mmCIF file of N, CA and C in Angstrom:
data_model
loop_
_atom_site.group_PDB
_atom_site.id
_atom_site.type_symbol
_atom_site.label_atom_id
_atom_site.label_comp_id
_atom_site.label_asym_id
_atom_site.label_seq_id
_atom_site.Cartn_x
_atom_site.Cartn_y
_atom_site.Cartn_z
ATOM 1 N N MET Q 1 76.818 106.837 78.075
ATOM 2 C CA MET Q 1 78.276 107.150 78.489
ATOM 3 C C MET Q 1 78.932 105.915 77.994
ATOM 4 N N SER Q 2 80.331 106.007 76.915
ATOM 5 C CA SER Q 2 80.700 104.838 76.333
ATOM 6 C C SER Q 2 81.980 105.031 76.988
ATOM 7 N N PRO Q 3 82.883 103.291 77.541
ATOM 8 C CA PRO Q 3 83.425 103.074 78.076
ATOM 9 C C PRO Q 3 84.934 103.340 78.380
ATOM 10 N N ILE Q 4 85.576 104.065 78.811
ATOM 11 C CA ILE Q 4 87.090 104.324 78.698
ATOM 12 C C ILE Q 4 88.308 103.651 78.773
ATOM 13 N N SER Q 5 88.655 103.736 77.662
ATOM 14 C CA SER Q 5 90.273 103.400 76.405
ATOM 15 C C SER Q 5 91.259 104.167 77.218
ATOM 16 N N TYR Q 6 92.024 102.855 77.873
ATOM 17 C CA TYR Q 6 93.128 102.968 77.805
ATOM 18 C C TYR Q 6 94.238 103.159 76.935
ATOM 19 N N THR Q 7 95.398 103.784 77.524
ATOM 20 C CA THR Q 7 96.657 103.495 76.556
ATOM 21 C C THR Q 7 97.787 102.782 76.407
ATOM 22 N N PRO Q 8 98.295 101.909 76.457
ATOM 23 C CA PRO Q 8 99.312 101.279 77.127
ATOM 24 C C PRO Q 8 100.264 102.454 76.842
ATOM 25 N N VAL Q 9 101.127 102.623 77.306
ATOM 26 C CA VAL Q 9 102.444 102.795 77.605
ATOM 27 C C VAL Q 9 103.249 103.293 76.211
ATOM 28 N N GLU Q 10 103.111 101.840 75.801
ATOM 29 C CA GLU Q 10 104.209 101.406 74.571
ATOM 30 C C GLU Q 10 103.511 102.558 73.301
ATOM 31 N N GLU Q 11 102.175 103.118 73.393
ATOM 32 C CA GLU Q 11 101.131 103.725 72.354
ATOM 33 C C GLU Q 11 101.465 105.135 72.314
ATOM 34 N N LEU Q 12 102.046 105.581 73.360
ATOM 35 C CA LEU Q 12 102.377 106.968 73.537
ATOM 36 C C LEU Q 12 102.821 107.317 72.986
ATOM 37 N N LYS Q 13 102.379 109.350 72.185
ATOM 38 C CA LYS Q 13 103.344 110.102 71.349
ATOM 39 C C LYS Q 13 103.131 111.255 71.361
ATOM 40 N N PRO Q 14 104.730 112.028 71.708
ATOM 41 C CA PRO Q 14 104.448 113.421 71.932
ATOM 42 C C PRO Q 14 103.453 114.288 71.410
ATOM 43 N N ASP Q 15 102.901 114.811 72.327
ATOM 44 C CA ASP Q 15 101.773 116.288 72.219
ATOM 45 C C ASP Q 15 100.668 115.483 72.151
ATOM 46 N N GLN Q 16 100.907 114.079 72.204
ATOM 47 C CA GLN Q 16 99.185 113.360 72.928
ATOM 48 C C GLN Q 16 98.242 114.325 74.317
ATOM 49 N N HIS Q 17 97.019 114.195 73.522
ATOM 50 C CA HIS Q 17 96.604 114.881 74.689
ATOM 51 C C HIS Q 17 95.178 114.378 75.102
ATOM 52 N N GLN Q 18 94.869 114.129 76.068
ATOM 53 C CA GLN Q 18 93.404 113.511 76.593
ATOM 54 C C GLN Q 18 93.904 111.746 76.481
ATOM 55 N N VAL Q 19 95.070 111.646 77.097
ATOM 56 C CA VAL Q 19 95.220 110.358 77.410
ATOM 57 C C VAL Q 19 95.114 110.150 78.371
ATOM 58 N N ASN Q 20 94.432 108.393 78.610
ATOM 59 C CA ASN Q 20 93.639 107.681 79.984
ATOM 60 C C ASN Q 20 94.807 106.434 79.835
ATOM 61 N N LEU Q 21 95.368 106.664 80.902
ATOM 62 C CA LEU Q 21 96.294 105.134 81.730
ATOM 63 C C LEU Q 21 96.193 104.463 83.254
ATOM 64 N N LYS Q 22 96.400 103.218 82.841
ATOM 65 C CA LYS Q 22 96.796 102.856 84.600
ATOM 66 C C LYS Q 22 98.374 102.268 84.113
ATOM 67 N N VAL Q 23 98.621 103.210 85.238
ATOM 68 C CA VAL Q 23 100.153 102.428 85.137
ATOM 69 C C VAL Q 23 100.628 102.085 86.991
ATOM 70 N N LYS Q 24 102.115 101.435 87.108
ATOM 71 C CA LYS Q 24 102.132 100.984 88.340
ATOM 72 C C LYS Q 24 103.401 102.125 88.624
ATOM 73 N N VAL Q 25 103.539 102.234 90.049
ATOM 74 C CA VAL Q 25 104.792 103.367 90.240
ATOM 75 C C VAL Q 25 105.604 101.686 90.735
ATOM 76 N N ILE Q 26 106.612 102.117 89.439
ATOM 77 C CA ILE Q 26 108.157 101.102 89.950
ATOM 78 C C ILE Q 26 108.802 102.237 91.168
ATOM 79 N N ALA Q 27 109.626 103.288 90.314
ATOM 80 C CA ALA Q 27 110.691 103.841 92.117
ATOM 81 C C ALA Q 27 110.024 105.050 92.029
ATOM 82 N N GLN Q 28 110.564 105.274 93.260
ATOM 83 C CA GLN Q 28 110.668 106.682 93.936
ATOM 84 C C GLN Q 28 111.245 107.700 93.882
ATOM 85 N N ILE Q 29 111.891 108.662 93.295
ATOM 86 C CA ILE Q 29 113.090 109.636 93.105
ATOM 87 C C ILE Q 29 112.506 110.779 93.767
ATOM 88 N N ILE Q 30 112.989 111.493 94.278
ATOM 89 C CA ILE Q 30 113.100 112.556 95.156
ATOM 90 C C ILE Q 30 114.547 113.579 94.408
ATOM 91 N N LEU Q 31 113.389 114.868 93.403
ATOM 92 C CA LEU Q 31 114.650 115.930 92.780
ATOM 93 C C LEU Q 31 114.370 117.278 93.765
ATOM 94 N N GLY Q 32 115.770 117.210 94.640
ATOM 95 C CA GLY Q 32 115.786 118.508 94.713
ATOM 96 C C GLY Q 32 115.271 118.590 96.047
ATOM 97 N N GLU Q 33 115.090 119.515 96.721
ATOM 98 C CA GLU Q 33 114.592 119.538 98.693
ATOM 99 C C GLU Q 33 113.125 119.945 98.069
ATOM 100 N N VAL Q 34 112.764 119.771 99.350
ATOM 101 C CA VAL Q 34 111.177 119.631 99.012
ATOM 102 C C VAL Q 34 110.773 120.651 100.493
ATOM 103 N N ASP Q 35 110.091 121.242 100.118
ATOM 104 C CA ASP Q 35 109.555 122.051 101.219
ATOM 105 C C ASP Q 35 108.015 121.621 102.048
ATOM 106 N N ASP Q 36 107.444 120.927 101.475
ATOM 107 C CA ASP Q 36 105.971 120.160 102.100
ATOM 108 C C ASP Q 36 106.015 118.672 101.879
ATOM 109 N N TYR Q 37 106.517 118.293 103.046
ATOM 110 C CA TYR Q 37 106.861 117.181 102.610
ATOM 111 C C TYR Q 37 105.274 115.967 103.196
ATOM 112 N N SER Q 38 104.368 117.280 103.500
ATOM 113 C CA SER Q 38 102.999 116.052 103.423
ATOM 114 C C SER Q 38 102.553 115.459 102.805
ATOM 115 N N GLN Q 39 102.837 115.869 101.019
ATOM 116 C CA GLN Q 39 102.120 114.517 100.067
ATOM 117 C C GLN Q 39 103.006 114.102 99.578
ATOM 118 N N ILE Q 40 104.660 113.603 100.055
ATOM 119 C CA ILE Q 40 105.718 113.046 99.219
ATOM 120 C C ILE Q 40 105.308 111.921 99.602
ATOM 121 N N ASN Q 41 105.117 111.020 99.888
ATOM 122 C CA ASN Q 41 104.847 109.812 100.214
ATOM 123 C C ASN Q 41 103.164 108.642 99.308
ATOM 124 N N ILE Q 42 102.876 109.732 98.812
ATOM 125 C CA ILE Q 42 101.930 109.314 98.385
ATOM 126 C C ILE Q 42 101.397 108.389 96.732
ATOM 127 N N LEU Q 43 102.509 108.759 96.055
ATOM 128 C CA LEU Q 43 103.091 107.601 95.021
ATOM 129 C C LEU Q 43 104.664 106.194 95.921
ATOM 130 N N GLN Q 44 104.032 106.171 96.289
ATOM 131 C CA GLN Q 44 104.572 104.371 96.926
ATOM 132 C C GLN Q 44 105.249 103.806 95.995
ATOM 133 N N PRO Q 45 106.440 103.010 95.967
ATOM 134 C CA PRO Q 45 106.345 101.598 94.529
ATOM 135 C C PRO Q 45 104.858 100.909 94.926
ATOM 136 N N ASN Q 46 104.552 100.094 93.628
ATOM 137 C CA ASN Q 46 104.041 99.340 93.204
ATOM 138 C C ASN Q 46 102.161 99.819 93.997
ATOM 139 N N ALA Q 47 102.706 100.734 93.871
ATOM 140 C CA ALA Q 47 100.722 101.673 94.019
ATOM 141 C C ALA Q 47 100.428 101.854 92.406
ATOM 142 N N MET Q 48 99.419 101.446 92.504
ATOM 143 C CA MET Q 48 98.372 101.747 90.554
ATOM 144 C C MET Q 48 97.846 102.881 91.180
ATOM 145 N N VAL Q 49 98.399 103.660 89.492
ATOM 146 C CA VAL Q 49 97.093 105.132 89.452
ATOM 147 C C VAL Q 49 97.256 105.202 88.214
ATOM 148 N N ILE Q 50 95.110 105.193 87.840
ATOM 149 C CA ILE Q 50 94.995 105.565 87.324
ATOM 150 C C ILE Q 50 94.816 106.580 86.991
ATOM 151 N N ILE Q 51 95.147 107.215 85.412
ATOM 152 C CA ILE Q 51 95.498 108.787 85.143
ATOM 153 C C ILE Q 51 94.344 108.990 83.816
ATOM 154 N N HIS Q 52 93.802 110.462 84.527
ATOM 155 C CA HIS Q 52 92.742 110.441 83.060
ATOM 156 C C HIS Q 52 93.126 112.168 81.997
ATOM 157 N N ASN Q 53 92.297 112.375 81.036
ATOM 158 C CA ASN Q 53 92.777 113.969 80.596
ATOM 159 C C ASN Q 53 94.142 114.292 80.728
ATOM 160 N N ALA Q 54 95.374 113.557 80.660
ATOM 161 C CA ALA Q 54 96.742 113.540 81.198
ATOM 162 C C ALA Q 54 97.254 114.023 79.621
ATOM 163 N N ARG Q 55 98.801 114.626 79.550
ATOM 164 C CA ARG Q 55 98.937 115.132 77.868
ATOM 165 C C ARG Q 55 100.441 114.840 78.235
ATOM 166 N N VAL Q 56 101.108 114.407 76.768
ATOM 167 C CA VAL Q 56 102.590 113.962 76.786
ATOM 168 C C VAL Q 56 103.211 115.163 76.249
ATOM 169 N N GLU Q 57 103.959 115.379 76.587
ATOM 170 C CA GLU Q 57 105.211 117.085 76.667
ATOM 171 C C GLU Q 57 106.349 115.890 76.611
ATOM 172 N N MET Q 58 107.086 116.240 75.391
ATOM 173 C CA MET Q 58 108.725 116.196 75.538
ATOM 174 C C MET Q 58 109.600 117.327 76.088
ATOM 175 N N TYR Q 59 110.629 116.948 76.523
ATOM 176 C CA TYR Q 59 111.354 117.095 78.112
ATOM 177 C C TYR Q 59 112.572 116.227 77.960
ATOM 178 N N ARG Q 60 113.971 117.383 77.233
ATOM 179 C CA ARG Q 60 114.792 116.703 76.815
ATOM 180 C C ARG Q 60 115.017 114.804 76.127
ATOM 181 N N GLY Q 61 114.487 115.035 74.987
ATOM 182 C CA GLY Q 61 114.193 114.208 74.322
ATOM 183 C C GLY Q 61 113.331 112.910 74.727
ATOM 184 N N PHE Q 62 112.433 113.296 76.119
ATOM 185 C CA PHE Q 62 112.311 112.387 76.966
ATOM 186 C C PHE Q 62 110.814 112.568 76.798
ATOM 187 N N MET Q 63 109.452 111.467 77.393
ATOM 188 C CA MET Q 63 108.159 111.852 76.896
ATOM 189 C C MET Q 63 107.877 112.376 78.307
ATOM 190 N N ARG Q 64 107.140 113.175 78.515
ATOM 191 C CA ARG Q 64 106.570 112.905 80.061
ATOM 192 C C ARG Q 64 105.241 113.189 80.001
ATOM 193 N N ILE Q 65 104.228 112.736 81.218
ATOM 194 C CA ILE Q 65 102.948 112.683 81.523
ATOM 195 C C ILE Q 65 102.773 113.744 82.243
ATOM 196 N N VAL Q 66 102.377 115.023 81.642
ATOM 197 C CA VAL Q 66 102.305 116.260 82.347
ATOM 198 C C VAL Q 66 100.158 116.500 82.859
ATOM 199 N N ALA Q 67 100.811 116.524 84.700
ATOM 200 C CA ALA Q 67 99.556 117.363 85.248
ATOM 201 C C ALA Q 67 98.922 118.234 85.568
ATOM 202 N N ASP Q 68 98.016 118.690 85.499
ATOM 203 C CA ASP Q 68 98.176 119.983 85.319
ATOM 204 C C ASP Q 68 96.540 119.463 86.015
ATOM 205 N N GLN Q 69 95.566 120.999 85.968
ATOM 206 C CA GLN Q 69 94.275 121.136 86.546
ATOM 207 C C GLN Q 69 93.077 120.232 85.884
ATOM 208 N N ASN Q 70 93.232 119.417 84.791
ATOM 209 C CA ASN Q 70 92.473 119.166 83.355
ATOM 210 C C ASN Q 70 92.469 117.978 84.203
ATOM 211 N N ILE Q 71 93.760 117.713 85.304
ATOM 212 C CA ILE Q 71 93.693 115.701 85.687
ATOM 213 C C ILE Q 71 92.979 115.164 86.395
ATOM 214 N N ASN Q 72 92.634 113.984 86.298
ATOM 215 C CA ASN Q 72 91.850 113.341 87.371
ATOM 216 C C ASN Q 72 92.650 112.051 87.410
ATOM 217 N N ALA Q 73 93.029 111.997 88.512
ATOM 218 C CA ALA Q 73 94.158 110.491 88.531
ATOM 219 C C ALA Q 73 93.461 110.054 90.705
ATOM 220 N N GLU Q 74 93.365 108.995 90.154
ATOM 221 C CA GLU Q 74 93.107 107.761 91.572
ATOM 222 C C GLU Q 74 94.328 107.100 91.773
ATOM 223 N N ILE Q 75 94.665 107.284 92.779
ATOM 224 C CA ILE Q 75 95.579 106.415 93.887
ATOM 225 C C ILE Q 75 94.795 105.126 94.318
ATOM 226 N N LYS Q 76 95.683 103.548 93.567
ATOM 227 C CA LYS Q 76 95.228 102.038 94.833
ATOM 228 C C LYS Q 76 96.273 101.316 94.732
ATOM 229 N N PRO Q 77 96.391 100.704 95.813
ATOM 230 C CA PRO Q 77 97.547 99.852 96.058
ATOM 231 C C PRO Q 77 97.162 98.606 95.259
ATOM 232 N N VAL Q 78 98.078 98.045 94.532
ATOM 233 C CA VAL Q 78 97.781 96.793 93.698
ATOM 234 C C VAL Q 78 97.783 95.581 93.887
ATOM 235 N N LYS Q 79 96.663 94.625 93.922
ATOM 236 C CA LYS Q 79 96.708 93.790 94.405
ATOM 237 C C LYS Q 79 97.575 92.349 93.255
ATOM 238 N N ASP Q 80 97.041 91.408 95.130
ATOM 239 C CA ASP Q 80 98.583 90.851 94.481
ATOM 240 C C ASP Q 80 98.322 89.841 93.462
ATOM 241 N N ASN Q 81 97.134 89.719 93.037
ATOM 242 C CA ASN Q 81 96.845 88.766 92.140
ATOM 243 C C ASN Q 81 97.018 89.437 90.603
ATOM 244 N N TRP Q 82 97.171 90.944 90.439
ATOM 245 C CA TRP Q 82 97.733 91.692 88.734
ATOM 246 C C TRP Q 82 98.617 90.698 88.936
ATOM 247 N N ILE Q 83 99.083 90.751 87.813
ATOM 248 C CA ILE Q 83 99.963 90.443 87.167
ATOM 249 C C ILE Q 83 100.633 91.554 85.773
ATOM 250 N N MET Q 84 101.919 92.170 86.257
ATOM 251 C CA MET Q 84 102.853 92.893 85.596
ATOM 252 C C MET Q 84 103.697 91.979 84.725
ATOM 253 N N ILE Q 85 103.484 92.591 83.622
ATOM 254 C CA ILE Q 85 104.545 91.844 82.854
ATOM 255 C C ILE Q 85 105.835 92.282 82.500
ATOM 256 N N ASN Q 86 106.612 91.998 82.708
ATOM 257 C CA ASN Q 86 108.103 92.378 82.760
ATOM 258 C C ASN Q 86 108.204 93.831 83.358
ATOM 259 N N ASP Q 87 107.272 94.350 84.312
ATOM 260 C CA ASP Q 87 107.520 95.181 84.996
ATOM 261 C C ASP Q 87 107.531 96.728 84.900
ATOM 262 N N ILE Q 88 106.919 96.367 83.377
ATOM 263 C CA ILE Q 88 106.878 97.594 83.071
ATOM 264 C C ILE Q 88 105.944 98.781 83.081
ATOM 265 N N GLU Q 89 105.744 99.966 82.919
ATOM 266 C CA GLU Q 89 104.950 100.564 83.648
ATOM 267 C C GLU Q 89 103.427 100.628 83.636
ATOM 268 N N ASP Q 90 102.987 99.624 82.282
ATOM 269 C CA ASP Q 90 101.597 99.597 81.881
ATOM 270 C C ASP Q 90 101.066 98.274 82.551
ATOM 271 N N ASP Q 91 99.490 98.477 82.430
ATOM 272 C CA ASP Q 91 99.292 97.167 83.378
ATOM 273 C C ASP Q 91 99.006 96.419 82.317
ATOM 274 N N GLY Q 92 99.059 96.621 80.660
ATOM 275 C CA GLY Q 92 98.945 95.942 79.443
ATOM 276 C C GLY Q 92 97.678 95.026 79.608
ATOM 277 N N GLY Q 93 96.527 95.853 80.197
ATOM 278 C CA GLY Q 93 95.157 95.491 80.006
ATOM 279 C C GLY Q 93 94.779 94.900 80.682
ATOM 280 N N ILE Q 94 95.325 94.520 81.341
ATOM 281 C CA ILE Q 94 94.513 93.600 82.689
ATOM 282 C C ILE Q 94 93.398 93.921 83.653
ATOM 283 N N ASP Q 95 92.456 93.247 83.669
ATOM 284 C CA ASP Q 95 90.950 93.362 84.429
ATOM 285 C C ASP Q 95 91.513 94.476 85.930
ATOM 286 N N ASP Q 96 91.197 94.974 86.410
ATOM 287 C CA ASP Q 96 91.137 95.563 87.448
ATOM 288 C C ASP Q 96 90.130 95.093 88.790
ATOM 289 N N GLY Q 97 89.629 95.086 88.114
ATOM 290 C CA GLY Q 97 87.633 94.305 89.411
ATOM 291 C C GLY Q 97 86.866 95.745 88.402
ATOM 292 N N GLU Q 98 87.204 96.610 87.738
ATOM 293 C CA GLU Q 98 86.323 97.355 87.806
ATOM 294 C C GLU Q 98 86.003 97.542 86.486
ATOM 295 N N LYS Q 99 84.079 98.435 86.885
ATOM 296 C CA LYS Q 99 83.604 98.232 85.279
ATOM 297 C C LYS Q 99 83.169 99.379 84.923
ATOM 298 N N ASN Q 100 83.899 99.418 83.438
ATOM 299 C CA ASN Q 100 84.424 100.653 83.090
ATOM 300 C C ASN Q 100 83.582 101.292 81.780
#
């Protein structure tokens, strides 16, 4: 099996499919009322999210990462020794200690 390649955020294109990303949560914004608060705190600022098999859609001129039933996501706390370049959402290809 070949190693997984991750797409840098700046290389994402509209309508792209089967995207693998490593991103850092910069902020949490809750839009509207929430009926179920049981999972609202899963994505906290500074968490690392590894996303497999996502797709990119356009919405009002902005690109969105779409999480549907085909997506596989893993949430990890950001390690202190990770270097986040200019606090961008992509980890810049920095090794997270996993063997891919």
